[in-house]
Coordinates of C-alpha atoms and ligand atoms in Angstrom, one line a residue:
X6 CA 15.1 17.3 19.2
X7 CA 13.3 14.5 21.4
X8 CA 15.4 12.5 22.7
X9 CA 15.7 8.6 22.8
X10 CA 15.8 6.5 25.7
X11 CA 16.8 3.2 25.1
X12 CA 16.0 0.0 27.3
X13 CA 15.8 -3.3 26.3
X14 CA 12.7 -4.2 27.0
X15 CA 10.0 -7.4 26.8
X16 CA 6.4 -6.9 25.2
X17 CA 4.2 -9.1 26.1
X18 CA 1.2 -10.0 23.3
X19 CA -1.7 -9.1 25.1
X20 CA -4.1 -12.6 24.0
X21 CA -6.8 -10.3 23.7
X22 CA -5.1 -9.1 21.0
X23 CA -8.0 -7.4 17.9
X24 CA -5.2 -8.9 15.3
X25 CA -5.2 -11.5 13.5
X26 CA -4.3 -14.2 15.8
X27 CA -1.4 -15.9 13.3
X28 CA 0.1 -12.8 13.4
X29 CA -0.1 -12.5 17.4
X30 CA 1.4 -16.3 17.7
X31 CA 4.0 -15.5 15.3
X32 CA 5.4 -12.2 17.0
X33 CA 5.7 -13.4 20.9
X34 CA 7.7 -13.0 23.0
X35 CA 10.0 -10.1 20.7
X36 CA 12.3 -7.6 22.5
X37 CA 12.4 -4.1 21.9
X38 CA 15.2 -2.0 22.6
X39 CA 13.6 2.0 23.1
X40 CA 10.4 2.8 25.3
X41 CA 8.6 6.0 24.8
X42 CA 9.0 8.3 27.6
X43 CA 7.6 11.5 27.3
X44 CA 8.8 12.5 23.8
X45 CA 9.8 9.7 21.0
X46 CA 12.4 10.2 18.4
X47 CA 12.7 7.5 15.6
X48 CA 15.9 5.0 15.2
X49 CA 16.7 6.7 11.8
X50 CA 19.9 5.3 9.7
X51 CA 22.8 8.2 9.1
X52 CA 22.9 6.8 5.4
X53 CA 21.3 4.0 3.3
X54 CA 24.8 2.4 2.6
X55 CA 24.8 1.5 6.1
X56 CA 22.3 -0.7 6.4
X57 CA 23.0 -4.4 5.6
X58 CA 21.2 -6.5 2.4
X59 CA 21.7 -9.8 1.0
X60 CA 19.9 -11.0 -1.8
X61 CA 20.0 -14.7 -0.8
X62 CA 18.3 -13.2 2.9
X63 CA 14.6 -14.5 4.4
X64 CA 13.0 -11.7 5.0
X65 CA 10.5 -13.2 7.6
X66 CA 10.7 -11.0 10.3
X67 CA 10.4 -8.2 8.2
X68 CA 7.4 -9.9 6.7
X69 CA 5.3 -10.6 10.0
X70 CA 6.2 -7.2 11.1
X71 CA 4.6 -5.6 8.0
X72 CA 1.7 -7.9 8.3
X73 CA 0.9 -6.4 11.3
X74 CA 1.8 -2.8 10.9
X75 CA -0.8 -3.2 7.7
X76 CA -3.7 -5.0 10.2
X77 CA -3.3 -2.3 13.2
X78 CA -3.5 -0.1 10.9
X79 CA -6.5 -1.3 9.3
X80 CA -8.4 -1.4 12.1
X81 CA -8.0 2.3 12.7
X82 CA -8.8 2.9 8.9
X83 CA -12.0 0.8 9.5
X84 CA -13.0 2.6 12.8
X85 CA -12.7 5.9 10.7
X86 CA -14.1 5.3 7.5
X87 CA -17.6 4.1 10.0
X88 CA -18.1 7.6 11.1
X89 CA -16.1 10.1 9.3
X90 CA -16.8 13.6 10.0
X91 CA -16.1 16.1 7.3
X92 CA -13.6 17.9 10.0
X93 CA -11.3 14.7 9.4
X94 CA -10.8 15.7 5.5
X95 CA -8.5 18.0 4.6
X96 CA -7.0 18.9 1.2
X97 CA -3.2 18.8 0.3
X98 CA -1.3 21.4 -1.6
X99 CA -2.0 19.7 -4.7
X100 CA -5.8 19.2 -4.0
X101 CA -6.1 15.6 -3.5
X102 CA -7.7 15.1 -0.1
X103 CA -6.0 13.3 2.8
X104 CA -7.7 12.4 6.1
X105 CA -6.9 11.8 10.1
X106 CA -7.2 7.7 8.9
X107 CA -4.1 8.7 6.1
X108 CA -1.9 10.3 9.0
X109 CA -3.1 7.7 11.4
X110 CA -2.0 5.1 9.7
X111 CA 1.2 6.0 8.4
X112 CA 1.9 6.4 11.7
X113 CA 0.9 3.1 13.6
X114 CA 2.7 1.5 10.5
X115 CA 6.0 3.4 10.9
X116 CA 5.8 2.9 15.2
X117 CA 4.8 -0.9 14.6
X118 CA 7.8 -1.5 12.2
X119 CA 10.3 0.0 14.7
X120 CA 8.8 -1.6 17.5
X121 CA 8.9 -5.4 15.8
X122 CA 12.1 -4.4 14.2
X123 CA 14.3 -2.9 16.4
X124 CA 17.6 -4.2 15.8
X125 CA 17.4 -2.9 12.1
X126 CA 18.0 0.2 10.9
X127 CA 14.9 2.0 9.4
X128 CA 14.5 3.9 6.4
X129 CA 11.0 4.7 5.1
X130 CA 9.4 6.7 2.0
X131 CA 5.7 7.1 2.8
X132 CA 2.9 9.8 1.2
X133 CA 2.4 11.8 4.1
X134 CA 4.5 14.3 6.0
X135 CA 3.7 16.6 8.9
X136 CA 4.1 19.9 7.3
X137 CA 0.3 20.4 7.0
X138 CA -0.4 19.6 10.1
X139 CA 2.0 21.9 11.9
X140 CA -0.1 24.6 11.1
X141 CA -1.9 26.3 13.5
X142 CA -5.3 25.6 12.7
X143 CA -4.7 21.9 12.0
X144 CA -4.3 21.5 16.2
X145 CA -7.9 19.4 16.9
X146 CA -6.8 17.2 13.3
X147 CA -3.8 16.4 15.3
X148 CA -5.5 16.0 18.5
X149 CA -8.0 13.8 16.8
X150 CA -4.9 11.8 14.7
X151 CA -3.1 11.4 18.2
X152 CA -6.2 9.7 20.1
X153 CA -7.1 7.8 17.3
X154 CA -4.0 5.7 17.3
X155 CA -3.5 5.8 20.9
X156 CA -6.7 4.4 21.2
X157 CA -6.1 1.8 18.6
X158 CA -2.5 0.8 20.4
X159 CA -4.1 0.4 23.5
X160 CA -7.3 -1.3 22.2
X161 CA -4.9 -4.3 20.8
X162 CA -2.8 -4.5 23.5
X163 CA 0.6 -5.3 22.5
X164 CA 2.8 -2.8 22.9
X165 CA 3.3 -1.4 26.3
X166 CA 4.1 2.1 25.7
X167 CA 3.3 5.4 27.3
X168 CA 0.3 7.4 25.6
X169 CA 2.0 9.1 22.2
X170 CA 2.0 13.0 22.6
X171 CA 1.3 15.5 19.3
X172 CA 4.8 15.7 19.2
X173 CA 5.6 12.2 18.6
X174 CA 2.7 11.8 15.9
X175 CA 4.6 14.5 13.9
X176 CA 7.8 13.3 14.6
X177 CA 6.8 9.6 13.5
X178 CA 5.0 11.1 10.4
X179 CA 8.2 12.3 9.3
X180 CA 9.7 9.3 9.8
X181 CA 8.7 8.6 6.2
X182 CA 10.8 11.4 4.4
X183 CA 13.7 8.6 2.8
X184 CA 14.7 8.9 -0.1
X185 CA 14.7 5.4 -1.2
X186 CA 17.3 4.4 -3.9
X187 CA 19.6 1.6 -5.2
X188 CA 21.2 1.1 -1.9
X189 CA 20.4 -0.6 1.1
X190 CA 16.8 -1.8 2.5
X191 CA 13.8 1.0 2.6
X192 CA 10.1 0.3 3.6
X193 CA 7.5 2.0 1.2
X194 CA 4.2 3.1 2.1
X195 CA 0.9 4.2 1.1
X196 CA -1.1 4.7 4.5
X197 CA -4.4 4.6 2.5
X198 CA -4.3 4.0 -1.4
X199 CA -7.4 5.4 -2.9
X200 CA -8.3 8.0 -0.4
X201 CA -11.2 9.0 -3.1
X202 CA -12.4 5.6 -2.4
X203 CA -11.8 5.8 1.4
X204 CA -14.2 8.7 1.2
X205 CA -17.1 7.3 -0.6
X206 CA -16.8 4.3 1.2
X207 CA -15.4 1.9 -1.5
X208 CA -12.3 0.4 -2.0
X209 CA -8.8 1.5 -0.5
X210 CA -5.4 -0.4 0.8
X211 CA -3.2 -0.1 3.1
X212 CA -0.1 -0.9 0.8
X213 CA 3.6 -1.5 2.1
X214 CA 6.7 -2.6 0.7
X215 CA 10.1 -3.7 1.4
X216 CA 12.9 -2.3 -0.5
X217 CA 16.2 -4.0 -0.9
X218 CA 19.0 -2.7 -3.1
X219 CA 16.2 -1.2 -5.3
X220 CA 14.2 -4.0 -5.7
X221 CA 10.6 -4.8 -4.2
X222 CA 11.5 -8.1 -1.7
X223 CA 8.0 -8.0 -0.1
X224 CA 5.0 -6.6 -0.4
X225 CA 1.6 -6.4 1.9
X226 CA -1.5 -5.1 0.8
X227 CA -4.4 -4.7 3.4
X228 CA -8.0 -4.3 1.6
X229 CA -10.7 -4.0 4.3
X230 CA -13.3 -3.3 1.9
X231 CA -12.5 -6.6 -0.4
X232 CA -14.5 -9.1 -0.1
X233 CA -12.7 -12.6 -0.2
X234 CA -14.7 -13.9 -3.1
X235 CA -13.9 -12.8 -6.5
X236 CA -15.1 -9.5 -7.5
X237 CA -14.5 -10.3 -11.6
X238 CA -17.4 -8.9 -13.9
X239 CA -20.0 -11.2 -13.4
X240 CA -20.0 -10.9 -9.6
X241 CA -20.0 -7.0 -9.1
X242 CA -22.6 -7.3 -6.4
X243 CA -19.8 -8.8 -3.8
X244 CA -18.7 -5.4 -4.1
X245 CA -21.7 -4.1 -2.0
X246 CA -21.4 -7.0 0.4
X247 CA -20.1 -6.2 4.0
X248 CA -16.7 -7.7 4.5
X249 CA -14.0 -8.5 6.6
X250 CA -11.5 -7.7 4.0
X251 CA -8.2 -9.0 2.7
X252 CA -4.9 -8.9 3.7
X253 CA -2.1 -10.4 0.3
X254 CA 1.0 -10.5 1.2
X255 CA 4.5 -11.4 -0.7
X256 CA 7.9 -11.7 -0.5
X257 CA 10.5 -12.7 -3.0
X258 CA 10.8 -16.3 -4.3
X259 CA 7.7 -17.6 -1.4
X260 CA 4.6 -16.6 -3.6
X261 CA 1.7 -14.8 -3.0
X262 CA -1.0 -15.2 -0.6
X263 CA -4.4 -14.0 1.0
X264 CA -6.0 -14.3 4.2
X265 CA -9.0 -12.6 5.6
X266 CA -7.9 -9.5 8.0
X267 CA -10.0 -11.1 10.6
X268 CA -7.7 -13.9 10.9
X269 CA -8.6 -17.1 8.3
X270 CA -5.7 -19.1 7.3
X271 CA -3.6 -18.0 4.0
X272 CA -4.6 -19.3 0.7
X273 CA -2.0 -19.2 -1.7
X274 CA -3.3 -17.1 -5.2
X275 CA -2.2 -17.1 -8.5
X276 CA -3.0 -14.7 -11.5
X277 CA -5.4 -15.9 -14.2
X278 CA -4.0 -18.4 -16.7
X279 CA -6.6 -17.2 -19.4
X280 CA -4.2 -17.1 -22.9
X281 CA -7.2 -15.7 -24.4
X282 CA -7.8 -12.0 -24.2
X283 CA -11.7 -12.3 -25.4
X284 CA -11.9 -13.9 -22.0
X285 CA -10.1 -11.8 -19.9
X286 CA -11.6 -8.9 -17.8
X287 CA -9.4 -6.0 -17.0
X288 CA -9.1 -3.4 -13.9
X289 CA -8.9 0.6 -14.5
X290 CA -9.1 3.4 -11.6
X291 CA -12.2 4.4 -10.4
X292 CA -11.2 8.2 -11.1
X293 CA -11.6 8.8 -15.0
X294 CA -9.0 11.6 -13.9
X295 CA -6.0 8.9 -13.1
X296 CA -6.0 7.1 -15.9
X297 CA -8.0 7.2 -19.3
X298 CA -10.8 5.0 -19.6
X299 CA -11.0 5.7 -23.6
X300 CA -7.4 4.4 -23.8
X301 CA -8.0 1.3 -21.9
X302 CA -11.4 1.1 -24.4
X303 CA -9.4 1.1 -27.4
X304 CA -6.9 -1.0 -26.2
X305 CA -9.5 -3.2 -25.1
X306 CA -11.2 -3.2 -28.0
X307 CA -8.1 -4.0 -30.1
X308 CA -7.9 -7.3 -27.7
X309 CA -11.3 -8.3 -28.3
X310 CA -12.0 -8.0 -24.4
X311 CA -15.3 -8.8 -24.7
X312 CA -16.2 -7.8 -20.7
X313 CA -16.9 -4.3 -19.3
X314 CA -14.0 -3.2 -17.0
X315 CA -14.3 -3.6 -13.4
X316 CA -13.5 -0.2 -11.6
X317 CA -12.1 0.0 -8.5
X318 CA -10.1 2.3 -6.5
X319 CA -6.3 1.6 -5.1
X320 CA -4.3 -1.4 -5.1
X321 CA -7.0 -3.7 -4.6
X322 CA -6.4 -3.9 -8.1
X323 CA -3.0 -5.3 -8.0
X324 CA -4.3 -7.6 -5.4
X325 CA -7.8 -8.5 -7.1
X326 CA -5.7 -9.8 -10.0
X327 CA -3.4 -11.6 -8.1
X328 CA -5.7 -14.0 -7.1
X329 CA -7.8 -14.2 -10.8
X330 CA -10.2 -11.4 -10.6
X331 CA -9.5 -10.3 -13.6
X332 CA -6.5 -10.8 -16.2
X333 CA -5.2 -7.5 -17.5
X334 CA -4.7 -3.8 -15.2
X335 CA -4.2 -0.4 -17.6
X336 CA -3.5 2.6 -16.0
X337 CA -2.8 5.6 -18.4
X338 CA -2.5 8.9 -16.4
X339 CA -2.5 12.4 -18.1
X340 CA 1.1 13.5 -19.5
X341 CA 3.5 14.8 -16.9
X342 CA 1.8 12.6 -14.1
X343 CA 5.2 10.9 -12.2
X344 CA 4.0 8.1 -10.2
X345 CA 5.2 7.3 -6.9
X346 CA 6.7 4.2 -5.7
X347 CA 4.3 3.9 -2.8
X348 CA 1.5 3.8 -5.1
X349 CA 2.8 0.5 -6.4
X350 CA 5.3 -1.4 -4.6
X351 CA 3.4 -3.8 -2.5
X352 CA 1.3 -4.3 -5.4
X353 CA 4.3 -4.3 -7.8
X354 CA 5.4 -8.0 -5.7
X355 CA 1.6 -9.3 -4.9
X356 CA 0.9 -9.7 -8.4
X357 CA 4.5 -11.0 -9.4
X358 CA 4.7 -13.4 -7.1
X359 CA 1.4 -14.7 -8.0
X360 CA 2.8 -15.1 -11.7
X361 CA 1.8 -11.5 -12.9
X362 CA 4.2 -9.2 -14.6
X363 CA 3.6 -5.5 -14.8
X364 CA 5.7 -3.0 -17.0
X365 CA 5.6 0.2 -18.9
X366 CA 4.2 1.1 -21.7
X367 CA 6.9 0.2 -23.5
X368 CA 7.3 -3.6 -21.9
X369 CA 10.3 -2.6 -19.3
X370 CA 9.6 -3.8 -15.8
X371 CA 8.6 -1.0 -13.5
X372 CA 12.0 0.2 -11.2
X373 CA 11.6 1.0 -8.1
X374 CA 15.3 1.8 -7.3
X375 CA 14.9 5.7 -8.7
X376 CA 14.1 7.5 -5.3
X377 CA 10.1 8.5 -4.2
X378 CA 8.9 8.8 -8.1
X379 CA 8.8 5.6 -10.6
X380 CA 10.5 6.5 -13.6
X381 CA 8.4 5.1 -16.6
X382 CA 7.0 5.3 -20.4
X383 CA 3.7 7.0 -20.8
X384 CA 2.4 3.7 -18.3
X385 CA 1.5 1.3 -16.6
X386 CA 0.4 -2.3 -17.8
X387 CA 0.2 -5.3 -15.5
X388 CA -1.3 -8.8 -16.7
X389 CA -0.2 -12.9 -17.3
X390 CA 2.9 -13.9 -18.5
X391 CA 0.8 -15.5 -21.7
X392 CA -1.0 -12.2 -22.3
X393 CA 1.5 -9.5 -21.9
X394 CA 3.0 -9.5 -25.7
X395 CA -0.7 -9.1 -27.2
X396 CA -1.5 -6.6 -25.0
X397 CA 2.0 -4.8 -25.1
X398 CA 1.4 -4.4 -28.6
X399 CA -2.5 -3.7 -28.4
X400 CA -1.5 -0.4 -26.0
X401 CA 1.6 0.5 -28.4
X402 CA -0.8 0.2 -31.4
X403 CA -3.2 2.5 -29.5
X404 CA -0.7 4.8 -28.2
X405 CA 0.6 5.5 -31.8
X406 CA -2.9 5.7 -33.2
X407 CA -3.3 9.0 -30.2
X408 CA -0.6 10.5 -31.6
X409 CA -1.6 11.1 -35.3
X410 CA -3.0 14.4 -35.6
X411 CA -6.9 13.4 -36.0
X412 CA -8.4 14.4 -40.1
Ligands
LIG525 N1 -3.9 12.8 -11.9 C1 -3.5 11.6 -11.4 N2 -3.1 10.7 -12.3 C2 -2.8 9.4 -11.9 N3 -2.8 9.1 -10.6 C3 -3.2 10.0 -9.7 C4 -3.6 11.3 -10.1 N4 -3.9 11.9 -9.0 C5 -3.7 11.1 -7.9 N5 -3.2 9.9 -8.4 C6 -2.8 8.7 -7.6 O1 -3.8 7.7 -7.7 C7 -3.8 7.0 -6.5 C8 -5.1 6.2 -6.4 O2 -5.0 5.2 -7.4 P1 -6.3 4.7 -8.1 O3 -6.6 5.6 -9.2 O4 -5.8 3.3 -8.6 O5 -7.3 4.5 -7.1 C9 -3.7 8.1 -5.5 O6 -3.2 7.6 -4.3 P2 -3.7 8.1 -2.9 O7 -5.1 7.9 -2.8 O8 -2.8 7.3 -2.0 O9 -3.3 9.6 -2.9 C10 -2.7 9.1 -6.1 O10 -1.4 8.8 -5.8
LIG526 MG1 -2.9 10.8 -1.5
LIG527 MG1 -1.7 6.1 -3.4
LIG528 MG1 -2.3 7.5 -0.1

């Protein structure tokens, strides 16, 4: 096992920073307390009772360090997704496809959280683990991950660290094996959300939370590929446009807001106020496979939604809403599906703190405090306050009408 050295040591923000700049301003000068010598190991907590939580807590710090965590790792995402090679795309055990930008993120997230952080105990339950890439013939995927995110380290400049070895990109990459739970503070992570939209070159997030006693107390979603206009149904084609993207971020009792990842200032959001469901336009996947796109027709046809849906991959969705998009996200997957918590934390506070509510199918709020899977009625509906009971009913009504045996 690698072993830590720990010195207290100043980082100095580089001004040619590639972040955002408020995100630069807002992190100098910060202290960290391990360098990386020739091997890294992660400041891991012995057990989630140990680490400290108050409700009544700001969680600022935690908040500008997941901001940029989210944007570094962005940048790599985007430097991938430019000129993927099919050599970068591999498939997981249970077929869905992960690439170097997955594992590349989830680790410049993970390093930039303990780096900002250092004082706190981490605990993190992210997608990806190493096990894959252990293998023998995964060695250039690994050499590529490691350079990748070398490169993007050095490229921003802030952290003045040693060159990270194989080694350390597995051992980071495992960082993200907690458990979560009811106790204590754990981040959540998705590294790329919609890695079928990654590939075709449409929409993905970078999407991390904040855990704290089994509630979501922050969430930030990074969405290179949104545009900062809306994308409802009558303006599809900013969809096609090239874009800076969007970062939304939350945290508990502040609201929601967006700003560009290149750096605008923050515009608070808020979900459509539409009462009306004839007027409202809902989200499904992209992937008729994750969730069923005759359901959400029914149901959507039992609300008099008038509007074809917009389909998009990931939590843009979450965050597309958030700011008015659209009023109503369904998501149905097939039976026996469990859904992860990384696949909607960050979204989970976007959207709530932006007035949203999102629940089962059968109207309880989703809970996050269950370990890595969400534990959850049939699934998922997310909308306005003033729209949830008539579509809570409209997807009950539908989900009873599946059940009869058809004449
Ligand atoms: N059969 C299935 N049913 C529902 N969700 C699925 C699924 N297979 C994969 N997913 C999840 O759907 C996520 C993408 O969401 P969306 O459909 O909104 O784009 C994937 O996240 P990853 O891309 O992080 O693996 C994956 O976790
Ligand atoms: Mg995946
Ligand atoms: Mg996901
Ligand atoms: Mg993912």
């Amino acid at each position: 096992m690698a072993s830590i050295t720990a010195v207290a040591r100043l980082v100095h923000i580089n001004p040619s920073s590639k972040l955002n700049p408020s995100l630069v301003s807002a992190t100098k000068p910060l202290f960290t307390f391990f360098s990386l010598k020739s091997s890294y190991s992660p400041i891991v907590s012995s057990s989630a009772a140990s680490l400290t939580s108050s409700r009544a807590m700001s969680y600022d710090k935690q908040l500008i360090a997941a901001k940029k965590a989210a944007s570094l790792a962005s940048l790599l995402c985007q430097n991938v997704q430019k000129g993927l090679l099919q050599s970068d795309v591999q498939s997981k055990s249970d077929k869905s496809p992960v690439t170097v930008a997955d594992y590349g993120s989830q680790v410049l997230v993970s390093f930039v959280l303990q780096q900002e952080l250092p004082s706190q105990a981490f605990s993190l339950v992210a997608e990806e683990d190493s096990g894959d890439l252990r293998k023998e013939d995964s060695q250039e995927t690994l050499q590529r991950i490691t350079k990748l995110v070398n490169d993007t380290i050095a490229s921003d400049g802030s952290y003045k660290v040693s060159p990270l070895s194989e080694s350390d990109v597995l051992t980071i990459i495992d960082c993200g094996t907690s458990e979560g739970g009811s106790n204590g503070q754990h981040w959540v992570l998705d590294p790329i959300d919609g890695t079928k939209g990654f590939l075709r070159g449409d929409q993905y997030a970078i999407a991390l939370g904040l855990l704290d006693e089994g509630k979501v107390v922050l969430g930030v979603l990074a969405c290179p590929n949104l545009p900062l206009e809306s994308i409802n149904n009558k303006n599809q084609n900013a969809l096609t446009k090239s874009s800076s993207g969007c970062l939304f971020y939350a945290q508990l009792s502040c609201g929601t807001y967006m700003e560009s990842l290149s750096g605008s200032p923050p515009v608070k959001v808020h979900v459509s106020d539409t009462e009306n469901p004839e007027e409202a336009s809902f989200f499904e996947s992209y992937e008729a496979a994750h969730s069923s796109h005759s359901l959400s027709g029914s149901i959507a046809n039992k609300l008099g939604v008038k509007a074809p849906p917009v389909r998009i991959d990931s939590q843009a969705k979450y965050g597309a809403l958030s700011r008015g998009d659209g009023a109503i996200y369904l998501r149905f997957p097939n039976k026996g599906y469990r859904e992860k918590i990384w696949d909607h934390a960050a979204g989970y506070i976007v959207v709530a703190e932006a007035g949203g509510v999102a629940s089962d199918a059968s109207g309880k709020p989703l809970d996050f405090s269950k370990g890595r899977y969400l534990d959850l009625d049939t699934g998922i509906i997310v909308t306005n306050r003033k729209l949830m009971p008539a579509v809570l009913k409209a997807v009950q009504d539908s989900l009873k009408e599946q059940a009869l045996p058809s004449l």
